[in-house]
Short mmCIF file of C-alpha atoms in Angstrom, two decimals:
data_model
loop_
_atom_site.label_atom_id
_atom_site.label_comp_id
_atom_site.label_asym_id
_atom_site.label_seq_id
_atom_site.Cartn_x
_atom_site.Cartn_y
_atom_site.Cartn_z
CA MET A 20 -58.97 55.05 55.64
CA PRO A 21 -62.39 56.42 56.60
CA ARG A 22 -62.20 60.00 57.77
CA TRP A 23 -65.11 60.30 60.15
CA ARG A 24 -63.09 58.85 63.03
CA ILE A 25 -60.64 61.76 63.19
CA ARG A 26 -60.85 63.94 66.25
CA SER A 27 -60.34 67.67 66.52
CA SER A 28 -56.99 69.20 67.29
CA VAL A 29 -56.70 72.93 67.92
CA PRO A 30 -53.36 74.74 67.71
CA ALA A 31 -52.67 76.25 71.13
CA ALA A 32 -51.80 79.70 69.83
CA LEU A 33 -55.07 79.91 67.91
CA ALA A 34 -57.16 78.79 70.84
CA ALA A 35 -55.36 81.12 73.21
CA ALA A 36 -56.03 84.04 70.91
CA GLY A 37 -59.73 83.35 71.10
CA LEU A 38 -60.00 82.96 67.34
CA LEU A 39 -62.22 79.92 67.31
CA LEU A 40 -65.44 81.73 68.09
CA ALA A 41 -68.00 81.03 65.38
CA GLY A 42 -69.27 83.99 63.41
CA CYS A 43 -66.19 86.22 63.71
CA ALA A 44 -66.66 89.01 61.20
CA ASN A 45 -64.38 90.73 58.69
CA PRO A 46 -61.74 88.04 58.24
CA SER A 47 -58.46 89.22 56.77
CA THR A 48 -57.99 88.75 53.04
CA GLY A 49 -54.89 87.26 51.56
CA SER A 50 -52.70 88.01 48.59
CA ASP A 51 -51.54 86.33 45.40
CA ASP A 52 -48.78 88.91 44.84
CA ASP A 53 -46.11 86.90 46.65
CA ASP A 54 -43.00 85.57 44.91
CA PRO A 55 -43.01 81.74 45.33
CA THR A 56 -39.23 81.63 44.82
CA LYS A 57 -38.56 83.73 47.94
CA PRO A 58 -38.06 82.23 51.42
CA VAL A 59 -41.41 81.61 53.09
CA THR A 60 -43.03 79.47 55.76
CA LEU A 61 -46.39 77.87 54.95
CA LYS A 62 -48.83 76.61 57.56
CA PHE A 63 -50.39 73.35 56.38
CA TRP A 64 -53.39 71.88 58.21
CA HIS A 65 -54.66 68.36 57.58
CA GLY A 66 -56.73 65.68 59.30
CA TRP A 67 -54.50 62.61 59.15
CA SER A 68 -53.88 61.14 62.58
CA ALA A 69 -52.99 57.44 62.26
CA PRO A 70 -49.20 56.93 62.58
CA GLY A 71 -48.80 55.46 59.10
CA GLU A 72 -50.82 58.26 57.51
CA VAL A 73 -48.92 60.98 59.35
CA LYS A 74 -45.62 59.39 58.31
CA ALA A 75 -46.78 59.33 54.68
CA ILE A 76 -47.87 62.98 54.59
CA ASN A 77 -44.66 64.08 56.37
CA GLU A 78 -42.62 62.22 53.76
CA SER A 79 -44.64 64.00 51.08
CA ILE A 80 -43.74 67.35 52.63
CA GLU A 81 -40.08 66.38 52.74
CA ARG A 82 -40.17 65.58 49.02
CA PHE A 83 -41.79 68.94 48.33
CA GLU A 84 -39.23 70.87 50.38
CA LYS A 85 -36.38 69.23 48.45
CA LEU A 86 -37.91 70.55 45.23
CA HIS A 87 -38.63 73.95 46.81
CA PRO A 88 -35.83 74.60 49.32
CA ASN A 89 -37.06 78.17 49.86
CA ILE A 90 -40.43 76.95 51.21
CA ASP A 91 -40.64 75.65 54.77
CA VAL A 92 -43.86 73.76 55.51
CA LYS A 93 -45.14 73.61 59.08
CA ALA A 94 -47.74 70.84 59.28
CA THR A 95 -50.47 70.47 61.88
CA GLY A 96 -52.41 67.19 61.79
CA ASN A 97 -55.62 65.80 63.24
CA VAL A 98 -57.54 69.00 62.41
CA THR A 99 -61.27 68.89 61.66
CA ASP A 100 -63.30 70.94 59.19
CA ALA A 101 -64.93 72.80 62.08
CA THR A 102 -61.55 73.97 63.34
CA ILE A 103 -60.39 74.98 59.87
CA ASN A 104 -63.60 76.88 59.14
CA GLN A 105 -63.50 78.79 62.41
CA ALA A 106 -59.88 79.74 61.86
CA LEU A 107 -60.53 80.94 58.31
CA ARG A 108 -63.48 83.04 59.42
CA ALA A 109 -61.22 84.69 61.97
CA GLY A 110 -58.23 85.08 59.64
CA GLY A 111 -55.06 86.48 61.17
CA GLY A 112 -51.52 85.21 61.41
CA GLU A 113 -52.41 81.88 63.01
CA ALA A 114 -54.73 80.76 60.23
CA PRO A 115 -53.40 78.12 57.78
CA ASP A 116 -52.21 78.74 54.23
CA VAL A 117 -53.00 75.30 52.80
CA VAL A 118 -55.88 73.19 54.07
CA VAL A 119 -56.97 69.61 53.52
CA SER A 120 -60.48 68.34 54.19
CA PHE A 121 -61.87 64.81 54.26
CA THR A 122 -65.43 66.12 53.76
CA THR A 123 -66.27 66.66 50.10
CA ASN A 124 -69.80 67.63 51.14
CA ASN A 125 -68.47 70.96 52.45
CA VAL A 126 -66.90 72.07 49.17
CA GLY A 127 -70.04 74.05 48.29
CA GLN A 128 -69.56 76.10 51.44
CA TYR A 129 -65.85 76.62 50.84
CA CYS A 130 -66.37 77.85 47.28
CA ASP A 131 -69.53 79.91 47.82
CA SER A 132 -68.21 81.69 50.91
CA GLY A 133 -64.81 82.43 49.38
CA MET A 134 -63.05 80.88 52.39
CA TRP A 135 -61.05 78.78 49.91
CA VAL A 136 -59.69 80.69 46.91
CA ASP A 137 -60.55 79.92 43.29
CA LEU A 138 -57.73 77.77 41.93
CA ASP A 139 -58.47 78.25 38.23
CA PRO A 140 -56.26 81.37 37.92
CA PHE A 141 -53.34 79.49 39.50
CA MET A 142 -53.81 76.54 37.16
CA LYS A 143 -53.96 78.86 34.16
CA LYS A 144 -50.73 80.69 34.91
CA THR A 145 -48.81 77.49 35.72
CA GLY A 146 -50.19 75.46 32.80
CA LEU A 147 -52.14 72.80 34.67
CA ASP A 148 -55.06 71.52 32.57
CA LYS A 149 -57.47 70.18 35.15
CA LYS A 150 -59.67 68.32 32.67
CA LYS A 151 -56.67 66.38 31.37
CA THR A 152 -55.32 65.79 34.87
CA PHE A 153 -58.29 64.72 37.03
CA PRO A 154 -61.32 62.45 36.39
CA LYS A 155 -64.56 64.39 35.92
CA THR A 156 -66.29 62.95 38.99
CA LEU A 157 -63.46 64.29 41.17
CA LEU A 158 -63.63 67.72 39.56
CA ASP A 159 -67.38 67.77 40.20
CA TYR A 160 -66.99 67.31 43.94
CA THR A 161 -64.14 69.82 44.23
CA SER A 162 -66.05 72.68 42.59
CA TYR A 163 -69.31 74.55 43.05
CA GLN A 164 -71.23 76.58 40.48
CA GLY A 165 -68.16 77.11 38.33
CA THR A 166 -65.69 77.86 41.12
CA GLN A 167 -62.84 75.35 41.46
CA CYS A 168 -61.83 76.10 45.04
CA ALA A 169 -60.32 72.67 45.74
CA LEU A 170 -58.49 69.83 44.00
CA PRO A 171 -58.68 66.10 44.74
CA LEU A 172 -55.94 64.62 46.91
CA LEU A 173 -56.50 60.86 46.51
CA ALA A 174 -59.98 59.39 46.37
CA ASP A 175 -62.15 56.80 48.08
CA ALA A 176 -64.20 54.38 46.00
CA PHE A 177 -66.71 51.91 47.41
CA GLY A 178 -67.18 48.32 46.30
CA MET A 179 -68.16 44.87 47.53
CA TYR A 180 -65.84 42.69 49.60
CA TYR A 181 -66.88 39.05 49.52
CA ASN A 182 -65.80 35.83 51.23
CA LYS A 183 -64.68 33.48 48.44
CA ASP A 184 -64.69 30.46 50.72
CA ALA A 185 -68.30 31.09 51.73
CA PHE A 186 -69.25 31.60 48.08
CA ALA A 187 -67.66 28.28 47.11
CA GLU A 188 -69.39 26.51 50.00
CA ALA A 189 -72.75 27.94 48.85
CA GLY A 190 -72.08 27.07 45.20
CA ILE A 191 -72.07 30.70 44.03
CA ALA A 192 -69.74 31.14 41.06
CA ARG A 193 -69.20 34.91 41.12
CA PRO A 194 -70.16 38.06 43.04
CA PRO A 195 -73.64 39.42 42.23
CA HIS A 196 -73.96 42.00 39.44
CA THR A 197 -77.59 43.03 39.96
CA MET A 198 -79.87 43.63 42.93
CA SER A 199 -81.88 40.46 42.25
CA GLU A 200 -78.63 38.48 42.18
CA LEU A 201 -77.57 40.15 45.43
CA LYS A 202 -80.85 39.16 47.08
CA ALA A 203 -80.51 35.53 45.93
CA ALA A 204 -76.85 35.29 46.99
CA ALA A 205 -77.47 36.97 50.35
CA LYS A 206 -80.29 34.54 51.13
CA LYS A 207 -78.19 31.53 50.12
CA LEU A 208 -75.20 32.71 52.18
CA THR A 209 -77.22 33.40 55.33
CA VAL A 210 -76.84 30.71 57.99
CA ARG A 211 -79.11 30.64 61.03
CA SER A 212 -77.86 29.46 64.43
CA GLY A 213 -81.26 29.53 66.10
CA GLU A 214 -84.80 30.77 65.66
CA ASP A 215 -83.87 34.45 65.89
CA SER A 216 -80.06 34.40 65.62
CA TYR A 217 -77.40 33.84 63.00
CA GLU A 218 -74.04 32.27 62.42
CA ARG A 219 -73.59 34.35 59.28
CA VAL A 220 -75.57 36.87 57.24
CA GLY A 221 -75.06 37.13 53.49
CA TYR A 222 -75.29 40.90 53.17
CA MET A 223 -76.36 43.24 55.94
CA PRO A 224 -78.44 46.05 54.36
CA SER A 225 -78.50 48.07 57.60
CA PHE A 226 -77.90 51.79 57.08
CA ARG A 227 -76.17 51.90 60.46
CA LEU A 228 -73.56 49.28 59.64
CA TYR A 229 -70.00 50.60 59.29
CA GLN A 230 -69.73 52.38 55.89
CA GLY A 231 -73.29 51.46 54.91
CA SER A 232 -74.85 54.93 55.20
CA PRO A 233 -77.78 55.21 52.76
CA ASP A 234 -76.08 57.48 50.20
CA ARG A 235 -73.39 54.85 49.47
CA LEU A 236 -75.64 52.13 48.04
CA PHE A 237 -78.11 54.68 46.63
CA ALA A 238 -75.36 55.79 44.22
CA GLN A 239 -75.85 52.50 42.34
CA TRP A 240 -79.16 53.88 41.06
CA GLY A 241 -77.56 57.12 39.84
CA PRO A 242 -80.09 59.34 41.64
CA LYS A 243 -80.52 63.05 41.04
CA TYR A 244 -80.88 64.76 44.42
CA PHE A 245 -81.66 68.31 43.21
CA ASP A 246 -83.38 69.89 40.22
CA ALA A 247 -82.01 72.69 38.05
CA ASP A 248 -83.16 75.28 40.60
CA GLY A 249 -81.40 73.54 43.48
CA LYS A 250 -84.63 72.16 44.98
CA SER A 251 -84.60 68.72 46.58
CA ARG A 252 -86.40 66.18 44.35
CA LEU A 253 -86.17 62.88 46.23
CA ALA A 254 -89.96 62.44 46.15
CA LYS A 255 -89.90 62.90 42.37
CA GLU A 256 -86.92 60.59 41.88
CA PRO A 257 -88.08 57.10 40.77
CA ALA A 258 -84.82 55.65 42.09
CA SER A 259 -85.83 56.58 45.65
CA TYR A 260 -88.72 54.12 45.62
CA ASP A 261 -86.78 51.38 43.83
CA TYR A 262 -83.91 51.79 46.28
CA PHE A 263 -85.99 51.47 49.44
CA LYS A 264 -87.88 48.49 47.97
CA ALA A 265 -84.58 46.75 47.13
CA THR A 266 -83.15 47.24 50.63
CA SER A 267 -86.44 46.14 52.20
CA ASP A 268 -86.48 43.00 50.04
CA LEU A 269 -82.89 42.25 51.08
CA THR A 270 -83.88 42.59 54.73
CA ASP A 271 -86.94 40.36 54.40
CA ALA A 272 -85.02 37.69 52.47
CA GLN A 273 -82.62 37.26 55.38
CA GLY A 274 -85.04 37.18 58.28
CA GLY A 275 -86.37 40.69 58.78
CA PHE A 276 -85.20 43.89 60.45
CA THR A 277 -85.63 42.80 64.08
CA ASP A 278 -83.47 39.69 63.79
CA LEU A 279 -80.84 41.37 61.62
CA GLU A 280 -80.58 44.35 63.94
CA LYS A 281 -80.17 42.06 66.94
CA PHE A 282 -77.32 40.30 65.12
CA ARG A 283 -75.74 43.61 64.05
CA LEU A 284 -75.48 44.67 67.68
CA THR A 285 -73.14 41.72 68.30
CA PHE A 286 -70.60 43.00 65.77
CA GLY A 287 -67.25 44.39 66.85
CA ASP A 288 -65.93 47.83 66.01
CA GLU A 289 -65.38 48.53 62.32
CA MET A 290 -61.67 49.23 62.76
CA SER A 291 -60.97 46.40 65.19
CA SER A 292 -60.03 42.74 64.85
CA GLN A 293 -63.71 42.01 65.56
CA ASN A 294 -64.95 43.60 62.34
CA ALA A 295 -67.92 41.45 61.25
CA PHE A 296 -66.49 40.67 57.80
CA LEU A 297 -63.11 39.75 59.25
CA THR A 298 -64.77 37.43 61.80
CA GLN A 299 -66.91 35.92 59.00
CA LYS A 300 -70.23 37.02 60.45
CA LEU A 301 -70.83 38.69 57.07
CA ALA A 302 -70.20 37.07 53.71
CA MET A 303 -70.38 40.37 51.80
CA LEU A 304 -69.58 43.92 52.88
CA LEU A 305 -69.89 47.36 51.30
CA ASP A 306 -66.61 49.13 52.04
CA GLY A 307 -63.82 51.31 50.68
CA GLU A 308 -60.41 50.52 49.25
CA TRP A 309 -58.64 50.83 52.61
CA ARG A 310 -60.31 47.66 53.90
CA GLY A 311 -58.07 45.49 51.74
CA LEU A 312 -54.91 46.65 53.47
CA MET A 313 -56.56 46.07 56.85
CA LEU A 314 -57.56 42.52 55.86
CA LYS A 315 -53.99 41.81 54.78
CA ASP A 316 -52.54 43.22 57.98
CA ALA A 317 -55.01 41.17 60.05
CA LYS A 318 -54.09 38.02 58.09
CA ALA A 319 -57.72 37.15 57.35
CA LYS A 320 -58.34 33.41 57.76
CA PHE A 321 -60.31 33.09 54.52
CA ASP A 322 -59.92 33.88 50.85
CA TRP A 323 -61.56 37.16 49.91
CA GLY A 324 -62.19 39.17 46.80
CA VAL A 325 -63.41 42.58 45.69
CA ALA A 326 -66.01 43.48 43.06
CA PRO A 327 -68.13 46.50 42.18
CA LEU A 328 -71.40 46.82 44.05
CA PRO A 329 -74.47 45.40 42.30
CA VAL A 330 -76.72 47.69 40.27
CA PRO A 331 -80.51 47.74 39.68
CA ASP A 332 -81.67 45.03 37.30
CA ASP A 333 -82.91 47.58 34.76
CA GLN A 334 -79.47 49.25 34.77
CA ALA A 335 -77.35 46.12 34.37
CA ASP A 336 -75.23 47.85 31.74
CA THR A 337 -73.91 50.26 34.40
CA TYR A 338 -72.32 47.46 36.44
CA GLY A 339 -68.88 48.60 37.53
CA ARG A 340 -70.05 51.89 38.97
CA GLY A 341 -69.76 52.95 42.62
CA PHE A 342 -69.90 55.74 45.15
CA ILE A 343 -66.92 58.12 45.04
CA THR A 344 -65.61 60.55 47.60
CA GLY A 345 -62.16 61.61 48.79
CA THR A 346 -59.79 64.11 50.31
CA VAL A 347 -59.65 67.66 48.96
CA ALA A 348 -56.97 70.35 49.18
CA GLY A 349 -57.26 74.11 48.90
CA ILE A 350 -55.74 77.48 49.72
CA ALA A 351 -57.09 79.67 52.52
CA HIS A 352 -58.52 83.02 51.42
CA SER A 353 -56.55 84.70 54.22
CA SER A 354 -53.14 83.38 53.10
CA LYS A 355 -50.59 86.09 52.26
CA HIS A 356 -48.53 83.51 50.37
CA GLN A 357 -51.01 82.12 47.86
CA ASN A 358 -48.53 81.53 45.03
CA ALA A 359 -46.24 79.54 47.32
CA ALA A 360 -49.31 77.78 48.73
CA TRP A 361 -50.31 76.84 45.19
CA GLU A 362 -46.93 75.20 44.62
CA LEU A 363 -47.66 72.91 47.58
CA VAL A 364 -51.22 72.17 46.46
CA ARG A 365 -50.06 71.51 42.89
CA PHE A 366 -47.33 69.13 44.10
CA LEU A 367 -49.62 67.17 46.42
CA THR A 368 -52.46 66.80 43.93
CA ALA A 369 -50.90 66.76 40.45
CA ASP A 370 -47.32 65.49 40.67
CA THR A 371 -47.61 61.92 39.37
CA ASP A 372 -44.84 60.31 41.43
CA GLN A 373 -46.07 62.07 44.57
CA VAL A 374 -49.68 60.95 44.05
CA VAL A 375 -48.55 57.37 43.40
CA ASP A 376 -46.24 57.24 46.43
CA PHE A 377 -48.92 58.67 48.69
CA ALA A 378 -51.62 56.34 47.33
CA ASN A 379 -49.44 53.29 47.90
CA ALA A 380 -48.53 54.46 51.40
CA ILE A 381 -52.06 55.00 52.72
CA HIS A 382 -53.90 52.64 50.33
CA ASN A 383 -56.23 55.22 48.81
CA VAL A 384 -57.18 55.49 45.16
CA PRO A 385 -54.94 57.75 43.01
CA SER A 386 -56.71 60.90 41.87
CA THR A 387 -55.06 61.73 38.51
CA PHE A 388 -55.22 59.98 35.15
CA ALA A 389 -51.44 59.68 35.00
CA ALA A 390 -51.15 58.19 38.49
CA LEU A 391 -53.89 55.65 37.75
CA LYS A 392 -51.81 54.37 34.83
CA SER A 393 -48.47 54.39 36.66
CA PRO A 394 -46.54 51.08 36.73
CA LYS A 395 -45.34 52.07 40.21
CA LEU A 396 -48.80 51.58 41.71
CA ASP A 397 -49.58 48.65 44.01
CA ALA A 398 -50.24 45.79 41.58
CA ASP A 399 -52.75 43.90 43.77
CA PRO A 400 -55.74 43.33 41.44
CA ARG A 401 -58.14 43.64 44.38
CA PHE A 402 -56.87 47.15 45.08
CA ARG A 403 -57.00 48.00 41.40
CA THR A 404 -60.69 47.08 41.26
CA PHE A 405 -61.33 50.41 42.95
CA PHE A 406 -59.39 52.23 40.21
CA LYS A 407 -61.86 50.86 37.67
CA ILE A 408 -64.79 51.92 39.86
CA LEU A 409 -63.37 55.44 40.03
CA GLU A 410 -62.94 55.60 36.26
CA ASN A 411 -66.38 54.17 35.45
CA LYS A 412 -68.45 56.87 33.73
CA HIS A 413 -71.51 55.98 35.81
CA SER A 414 -69.80 56.32 39.21
CA GLN A 415 -71.23 59.09 41.33
CA ALA A 416 -70.28 61.52 44.09
CA LEU A 417 -72.67 63.53 46.23
CA PRO A 418 -73.57 66.95 44.81
CA PRO A 419 -72.14 69.88 46.82
CA THR A 420 -74.42 72.51 48.38
CA THR A 421 -73.88 75.67 50.40
CA ASN A 422 -75.33 73.80 53.36
CA GLY A 423 -72.63 71.13 53.43
CA ASN A 424 -73.81 67.62 54.27
CA SER A 425 -77.03 68.71 55.97
CA TYR A 426 -79.17 67.08 53.28
CA VAL A 427 -77.18 63.83 53.57
CA VAL A 428 -77.84 63.72 57.33
CA SER A 429 -81.55 64.39 56.77
CA PHE A 430 -81.73 61.65 54.15
CA ALA A 431 -80.00 59.22 56.52
CA ASP A 432 -82.38 60.04 59.37
CA TYR A 433 -85.34 59.33 57.12
CA ALA A 434 -83.75 56.11 55.83
CA TYR A 435 -83.38 54.84 59.41
CA SER A 436 -87.11 55.19 59.95
CA VAL A 437 -87.85 53.44 56.65
CA GLU A 438 -85.68 50.39 57.37
CA ALA A 439 -87.20 50.04 60.85
CA GLY A 440 -90.68 50.02 59.32
CA HIS A 441 -91.80 53.32 60.84
CA ALA A 442 -92.26 55.22 57.55
CA LYS A 443 -95.18 53.57 55.78
CA ASP A 444 -96.03 56.20 53.15
CA LEU A 445 -92.82 56.72 51.16
CA ARG A 446 -94.21 59.41 48.87
CA LYS A 447 -95.50 61.48 51.76
CA GLY A 448 -92.32 60.97 53.77
CA LEU A 449 -90.01 61.86 50.87
CA LYS A 450 -92.05 65.00 50.11
CA LYS A 451 -91.69 66.06 53.73
CA LEU A 452 -87.95 65.32 53.49
CA ASP A 453 -87.68 67.49 50.36
CA ASP A 454 -89.39 70.36 52.17
CA GLN A 455 -87.03 70.02 55.13
CA ILE A 456 -83.92 69.97 52.92
CA ASP A 457 -85.11 73.02 50.97
CA ALA A 458 -85.84 74.93 54.18
CA ASP A 459 -82.45 74.07 55.65
CA ASN A 460 -80.64 75.11 52.45
CA LEU A 461 -82.55 78.39 52.27
CA GLN A 462 -81.68 79.18 55.88
CA ALA A 463 -78.00 78.43 55.20
CA GLU A 464 -77.98 80.75 52.16
CA ASN A 465 -79.47 83.58 54.19
#
């Protein structure tokens, strides 16, 4: 399920020790000299908080402990990146050994700072071939400038949910494959209930809607955010202009920003029974693989399907691609038990049966080649659509930087002004955005 909703949870002992102050200097360094066959207790921090998710990760730990009876894993859930980062800067006995993050955008910081150890030496000595184990897109977002400081622990892929009943009613034979088809379908599926209101909107292009942040749909163009020197190049990227034109055309085709925004404000919470797709206020929705399980649990009153998101008309041959992100696991630089910690990380990320069981339990996309092919996986073809999106060679994740997701936030802020009609000169605005991103990245590096 989406990870942004998780709240912070701080272990009492750590807080009491005053170790969460940002900027603590000289953190303790760990060791990879430990014997992983000796009795040891590992501290494992993760962000899962929903009861079903916590149950699934606890069952995973139980399976690991049966295989490694000498290793006792003490898990702490509902922990944010901010808490993990502060603890690792401080080091000490209360810091975790194994950490899990839901924010792939921070991998650049983890690797560059050394807060998470390089996993390549551990893979080499235990015979794990990462290129044969994990899809390339997942390896890209778990490494930075040659340092593999994390490994993927399930993935999230984004596609298009669509109301089959509404499609049949509108005489639309299949989900749209291109942006022009999306525009035509969205217009045909939109039903007005008054001069400035709606009964249903075909596709809501709002960047503020649920999982619709600008970077998700932008991935369908395959944009290049940075040049070879790490400088932001959004103003030089032709896809930037095509993307904003496509979303603007979608908005205009369905009544304009003002009316659509007014309708969006009537939607219920994304995770509630009043989700706008579930209540049929939307005929199509950009969302991740977890939505399918939620629609089943809610017993949706209409027939629904899943397809890849449409692509630009001049890139029709890339149809099937999508935006990819996911959960990542690593070892804290301060851990004194790094070999034992590696055994846990290796089990969680690379053991085929474990990955399959965990993927089925929390309805996330498996993150290894072997798990994706396992006959034990949930056979629902709608769920498996996301497997194909993950494996598509054109699918894209956000590039990591040492400044985390700062550039993504800046891009989103600019996109909000574009969709509201406040940014008239795209070239000038994107150049200013590039300058801001470069300045923020330079400040973070210094």
